[in-house]
Every structure is written in structure tokens, then in C-alpha cells.
Amino acid sequence: MDDVLQNIMDHAVAVAREAGQVVREALCDEKQRDVMTKSSTVDLVTQTDQRVEHLIIQSVKKKFPTHRFIGEESVAAGEACVLTDDPTWIIDPIDGTTNFVHSFPFVAVSIGFSVDKKIQFGVVYSCLEDKMFTARRGKGAFCNGEPLQVSDQEDVRRSIIATEFGSNRETETVEKIFSSLRNILNIPVHGVRGAGTAAVNMCLVASGCVEAYYEVGVHVWDVAAGSVIVEEAGGVLMDVEGGPVDLMSRRIVAANNGTVAHRIVKEIDAFSPTRDDAPPTQ
Ligand code: LIP
């Protein structure tokens, strides 16, 4: 299994790099950044998101025809978002689509790989930075081959916390997002940052640049790869109310240690978006 899994991960790295090249080329062509919308007027998608996801899936199918897929744009097109025990690729072709549309320089190809419903490896290619973040369960986390280690900071008042505002603009949701942000800021923390992509935010935690990232409203494809990268860099994952993380719940805290994680959980005004694996509404 060891060599088989490594062979699969090597393909994930290669196809992520190939996809990143497509994203960089598309950035130079306005047409390839033409905006369409999904769940709201600010939940953006482009033909490049769809093209990159197709490239990744077709490439994998050729080598691993029995594998299954959960892809952001495939789910948006109506495919089920159901995680089984089967080998499954969990793909966000462009994490940070809004950044991509605006040429804001944090755009990542995110690929997680699950067997028996457990993420076995993650690949996040921050393609404008040319940073390939990788982690395989039990084998450590790396950026361009250099080992990653979370921050050793235990005091949240000496921390930077990352979060995002998401793409839901309903009044009640926005109120909760700002309530959490206000509470975190008033701890006080050194600062709050957001790269505009969950996957890059999680890699910043794994790199020790920020102590924690939290968000309510993300999807499994945003966080699957980053989850194992954070854990293999020595970090922890948690639900926003302190229990075990559930990658389908659309709620996550990724932190350098349990002390910081539990402290920010106290400040989060939690809510429960519709789960990624919820049965489709009639
Ligand atoms: C994005 C996430 C981000 C979230 C955005 C969006 P996308 O993913 O990475 O954390 O706040 O609303 O979901 O849509 O760019 O792949």
C-alpha cells in the first residue's frame, strides 16, 4: 500500500502543477476570467475553474479508473457530494476564485485524497507563489520539499488568526461572521488576516505564519487537502464549537495547538450551514 499510495500522490502533485500552469496562463486572458455565479452573486466561477477540474479528473481517470471524485464544479453541476470508503479525490480546481477573477495573488489548486473516509494525503499548489504544499498521513508536511512546522505560540494574544467572510451575504450570516470577528479581535490578538482561499490559509497555519484559521461556510473541497497538511505539520483540527472536526459540516478550526484552538472557539458565534453531504432539496 505504501508504494501504491506514493504513486497516487506523485500523480496528484504532477497534475496539480499542470493545473497551476493553466491557471497562470488564464490569468493573462480576460476571457478566461469571465465571471458566472453560483449560490449568490458573489459566489463566483469561471470557465477556467471548470476546465481545470475537467483536466484533473480526466488525468486521474486514465491512471486510476476505479477512483471516485468530489469536485467543486462537478457538485455545482449536480453531482452528489457523498464520501464513501472508496478511494476518492476531493478537488477544488481553483481555491480563491474571487482572487483569480481580480488577479489577487493567492490562488491554489487543492487536491485531497481519501480512503475509508480518511484523508490520506493533501496537495495544495499555490500557483502564483509557485509553492507546492504536500502532506501524506504519518510522513510529515512540506512546502517545495522543505519540512513545515506550526507555530509554537501558546498565547492567543500573541497570535495572528486567519478567517474569511465567505460568499453568503444574508443579514443573519453576515452578523454572525462579524460578531465572531469582533470577539476574536477583542481578545485581543495581534491581527486577523485572510488570503482569500481556505487552502492557502491552512497552509499558512502549517507554515507557522498564522496560529489558527477558522471559517463557517467553507466546503469539503476547500479544506480536505489542507486538513492533513495542518495535522502533519503538528497542528490540530476542531469544529467551531470545540468538538471533532467534520469535513462535510462546512465548519472548521485549524490551529497550531489545542490551547489556541479552544481559546478562539470560545469567541466564535457559530451557525450551521447546510452540510455538503445533505440530500438535495426537492
Ligand atoms: C473559497 C474558500 C474561502 C471562502 C470563499 C470560497 P472557492 O473557495 O476558499 O475560504 O471564504 O467563500 O468558498 O470558492 O474560491 O473555491
mmCIF file of N, CA and C in Angstrom, residues 164-219:
data_model
loop_
_atom_site.group_PDB
_atom_site.id
_atom_site.type_symbol
_atom_site.label_atom_id
_atom_site.label_comp_id
_atom_site.label_asym_id
_atom_site.label_seq_id
_atom_site.Cartn_x
_atom_site.Cartn_y
_atom_site.Cartn_z
ATOM 1 N N GLU A 164 -12.144 34.118 6.803
ATOM 2 C CA GLU A 164 -12.686 34.670 5.554
ATOM 3 C C GLU A 164 -14.130 35.078 5.780
ATOM 4 N N PHE A 165 -14.629 35.946 4.878
ATOM 5 C CA PHE A 165 -16.005 36.421 5.002
ATOM 6 C C PHE A 165 -16.973 35.573 4.185
ATOM 7 N N GLY A 166 -16.455 34.632 3.368
ATOM 8 C CA GLY A 166 -17.330 33.728 2.622
ATOM 9 C C GLY A 166 -18.130 34.423 1.539
ATOM 10 N N SER A 167 -19.137 33.681 1.042
ATOM 11 C CA SER A 167 -19.917 34.208 -0.095
ATOM 12 C C SER A 167 -21.412 34.256 0.213
ATOM 13 N N ASN A 168 -21.756 34.180 1.501
ATOM 14 C CA ASN A 168 -23.165 34.296 1.908
ATOM 15 C C ASN A 168 -23.381 35.715 2.435
ATOM 16 N N ARG A 169 -24.291 36.444 1.807
ATOM 17 C CA ARG A 169 -24.498 37.847 2.232
ATOM 18 C C ARG A 169 -25.840 38.026 2.949
ATOM 19 N N GLU A 170 -26.463 36.901 3.385
ATOM 20 C CA GLU A 170 -27.698 37.042 4.170
ATOM 21 C C GLU A 170 -27.390 37.769 5.480
ATOM 22 N N THR A 171 -28.278 38.671 5.875
ATOM 23 C CA THR A 171 -28.039 39.540 7.028
ATOM 24 C C THR A 171 -27.621 38.762 8.265
ATOM 25 N N GLU A 172 -28.352 37.675 8.587
ATOM 26 C CA GLU A 172 -28.076 36.928 9.825
ATOM 27 C C GLU A 172 -26.690 36.299 9.772
ATOM 28 N N THR A 173 -26.314 35.787 8.590
ATOM 29 C CA THR A 173 -24.997 35.161 8.434
ATOM 30 C C THR A 173 -23.889 36.201 8.571
ATOM 31 N N VAL A 174 -24.050 37.335 7.897
ATOM 32 C CA VAL A 174 -23.050 38.405 7.969
ATOM 33 C C VAL A 174 -22.901 38.892 9.405
ATOM 34 N N GLU A 175 -24.008 39.008 10.116
ATOM 35 C CA GLU A 175 -23.960 39.441 11.515
ATOM 36 C C GLU A 175 -23.112 38.470 12.355
ATOM 37 N N LYS A 176 -23.322 37.159 12.141
ATOM 38 C CA LYS A 176 -22.564 36.172 12.923
ATOM 39 C C LYS A 176 -21.093 36.202 12.575
ATOM 40 N N ILE A 177 -20.789 36.381 11.274
ATOM 41 C CA ILE A 177 -19.387 36.457 10.846
ATOM 42 C C ILE A 177 -18.699 37.644 11.520
ATOM 43 N N PHE A 178 -19.384 38.792 11.550
ATOM 44 C CA PHE A 178 -18.768 39.977 12.158
ATOM 45 C C PHE A 178 -18.739 39.888 13.682
ATOM 46 N N SER A 179 -19.717 39.206 14.250
ATOM 47 C CA SER A 179 -19.713 39.014 15.708
ATOM 48 C C SER A 179 -18.488 38.199 16.118
ATOM 49 N N SER A 180 -18.209 37.123 15.375
ATOM 50 C CA SER A 180 -17.019 36.302 15.675
ATOM 51 C C SER A 180 -15.744 37.118 15.484
ATOM 52 N N LEU A 181 -15.703 37.882 14.388
ATOM 53 C CA LEU A 181 -14.507 38.680 14.086
ATOM 54 C C LEU A 181 -14.250 39.692 15.198
ATOM 55 N N ARG A 182 -15.316 40.361 15.645
ATOM 56 C CA ARG A 182 -15.188 41.348 16.727
ATOM 57 C C ARG A 182 -14.671 40.686 18.006
ATOM 58 N N ASN A 183 -15.248 39.525 18.334
ATOM 59 C CA ASN A 183 -14.835 38.819 19.550
ATOM 60 C C ASN A 183 -13.351 38.422 19.477
ATOM 61 N N ILE A 184 -12.931 37.915 18.318
ATOM 62 C CA ILE A 184 -11.521 37.474 18.161
ATOM 63 C C ILE A 184 -10.588 38.683 18.274
ATOM 64 N N LEU A 185 -10.940 39.757 17.560
ATOM 65 C CA LEU A 185 -10.093 40.958 17.592
ATOM 66 C C LEU A 185 -9.934 41.478 19.018
ATOM 67 N N ASN A 186 -11.033 41.401 19.807
ATOM 68 C CA ASN A 186 -11.042 41.998 21.144
ATOM 69 C C ASN A 186 -10.432 41.111 22.225
ATOM 70 N N ILE A 187 -9.827 39.978 21.816
ATOM 71 C CA ILE A 187 -9.189 39.130 22.836
ATOM 72 C C ILE A 187 -8.113 39.925 23.605
ATOM 73 N N PRO A 188 -7.220 40.688 23.075
ATOM 74 C CA PRO A 188 -7.000 40.947 21.648
ATOM 75 C C PRO A 188 -5.938 40.030 21.079
ATOM 76 N N VAL A 189 -6.000 39.878 19.752
ATOM 77 C CA VAL A 189 -4.957 39.139 19.018
ATOM 78 C C VAL A 189 -4.088 40.162 18.295
ATOM 79 N N HIS A 190 -2.922 39.754 17.860
ATOM 80 C CA HIS A 190 -2.030 40.674 17.137
ATOM 81 C C HIS A 190 -2.668 41.141 15.836
ATOM 82 N N GLY A 191 -3.411 40.211 15.182
ATOM 83 C CA GLY A 191 -4.026 40.614 13.909
ATOM 84 C C GLY A 191 -4.901 39.518 13.349
ATOM 85 N N VAL A 192 -5.728 39.907 12.389
ATOM 86 C CA VAL A 192 -6.555 38.950 11.636
ATOM 87 C C VAL A 192 -6.201 39.113 10.161
ATOM 88 N N ARG A 193 -6.034 38.017 9.489
ATOM 89 C CA ARG A 193 -5.658 38.042 8.071
ATOM 90 C C ARG A 193 -6.514 37.044 7.311
ATOM 91 N N GLY A 194 -6.573 37.176 6.011
ATOM 92 C CA GLY A 194 -7.222 36.186 5.146
ATOM 93 C C GLY A 194 -6.586 36.227 3.775
ATOM 94 N N ALA A 195 -6.183 35.071 3.273
ATOM 95 C CA ALA A 195 -5.560 35.020 1.941
ATOM 96 C C ALA A 195 -6.622 35.022 0.842
ATOM 97 N N GLY A 196 -7.884 34.740 1.241
ATOM 98 C CA GLY A 196 -8.963 34.641 0.250
ATOM 99 C C GLY A 196 -9.156 33.220 -0.242
ATOM 100 N N THR A 197 -8.402 32.291 0.325
ATOM 101 C CA THR A 197 -8.547 30.876 -0.009
ATOM 102 C C THR A 197 -8.296 30.055 1.244
ATOM 103 N N ALA A 198 -9.257 29.183 1.549
ATOM 104 C CA ALA A 198 -9.150 28.339 2.753
ATOM 105 C C ALA A 198 -7.884 27.498 2.703
ATOM 106 N N ALA A 199 -7.595 26.946 1.527
ATOM 107 C CA ALA A 199 -6.445 26.036 1.407
ATOM 108 C C ALA A 199 -5.146 26.762 1.723
ATOM 109 N N VAL A 200 -4.979 27.971 1.201
ATOM 110 C CA VAL A 200 -3.754 28.727 1.497
ATOM 111 C C VAL A 200 -3.739 29.144 2.966
ATOM 112 N N ASN A 201 -4.895 29.540 3.513
ATOM 113 C CA ASN A 201 -4.937 29.881 4.941
ATOM 114 C C ASN A 201 -4.457 28.695 5.794
ATOM 115 N N MET A 202 -4.878 27.492 5.427
ATOM 116 C CA MET A 202 -4.479 26.308 6.209
ATOM 117 C C MET A 202 -2.986 26.027 6.036
ATOM 118 N N CYS A 203 -2.463 26.309 4.843
ATOM 119 C CA CYS A 203 -1.020 26.123 4.629
ATOM 120 C C CYS A 203 -0.221 27.174 5.395
ATOM 121 N N LEU A 204 -0.829 28.355 5.608
ATOM 122 C CA LEU A 204 -0.161 29.379 6.433
ATOM 123 C C LEU A 204 -0.092 28.916 7.889
ATOM 124 N N VAL A 205 -1.149 28.218 8.353
ATOM 125 C CA VAL A 205 -1.094 27.633 9.701
ATOM 126 C C VAL A 205 0.024 26.584 9.747
ATOM 127 N N ALA A 206 0.049 25.703 8.752
ATOM 128 C CA ALA A 206 1.071 24.633 8.723
ATOM 129 C C ALA A 206 2.482 25.219 8.652
ATOM 130 N N SER A 207 2.622 26.387 8.038
ATOM 131 C CA SER A 207 3.941 27.019 7.865
ATOM 132 C C SER A 207 4.372 27.817 9.094
ATOM 133 N N GLY A 208 3.450 27.976 10.057
ATOM 134 C CA GLY A 208 3.785 28.732 11.269
ATOM 135 C C GLY A 208 3.628 30.231 11.103
ATOM 136 N N CYS A 209 3.021 30.660 9.965
ATOM 137 C CA CYS A 209 2.858 32.111 9.711
ATOM 138 C C CYS A 209 1.660 32.681 10.468
ATOM 139 N N VAL A 210 0.617 31.878 10.622
ATOM 140 C CA VAL A 210 -0.519 32.288 11.454
ATOM 141 C C VAL A 210 -0.786 31.149 12.429
ATOM 142 N N GLU A 211 -1.344 31.486 13.585
ATOM 143 C CA GLU A 211 -1.539 30.455 14.629
ATOM 144 C C GLU A 211 -2.800 29.645 14.387
ATOM 145 N N ALA A 212 -3.814 30.262 13.751
ATOM 146 C CA ALA A 212 -5.055 29.497 13.532
ATOM 147 C C ALA A 212 -5.849 30.118 12.393
ATOM 148 N N TYR A 213 -6.673 29.311 11.826
ATOM 149 C CA TYR A 213 -7.643 29.712 10.787
ATOM 150 C C TYR A 213 -8.978 29.105 11.186
ATOM 151 N N TYR A 214 -10.049 29.900 11.072
ATOM 152 C CA TYR A 214 -11.384 29.346 11.295
ATOM 153 C C TYR A 214 -12.322 29.885 10.233
ATOM 154 N N GLU A 215 -13.339 29.144 9.921
ATOM 155 C CA GLU A 215 -14.365 29.638 8.997
ATOM 156 C C GLU A 215 -15.612 28.775 9.114
ATOM 157 N N VAL A 216 -16.751 29.404 8.967
ATOM 158 C CA VAL A 216 -18.026 28.696 8.842
ATOM 159 C C VAL A 216 -18.565 29.048 7.454
ATOM 160 N N GLY A 217 -18.766 28.025 6.648
ATOM 161 C CA GLY A 217 -19.267 28.248 5.285
ATOM 162 C C GLY A 217 -18.376 27.653 4.209
ATOM 163 N N VAL A 218 -17.190 27.172 4.596
ATOM 164 C CA VAL A 218 -16.312 26.513 3.620
ATOM 165 C C VAL A 218 -16.938 25.183 3.178
ATOM 166 N N HIS A 219 -16.329 24.600 2.154
ATOM 167 C CA HIS A 219 -16.787 23.291 1.667
ATOM 168 C C HIS A 219 -15.672 22.263 1.823
#
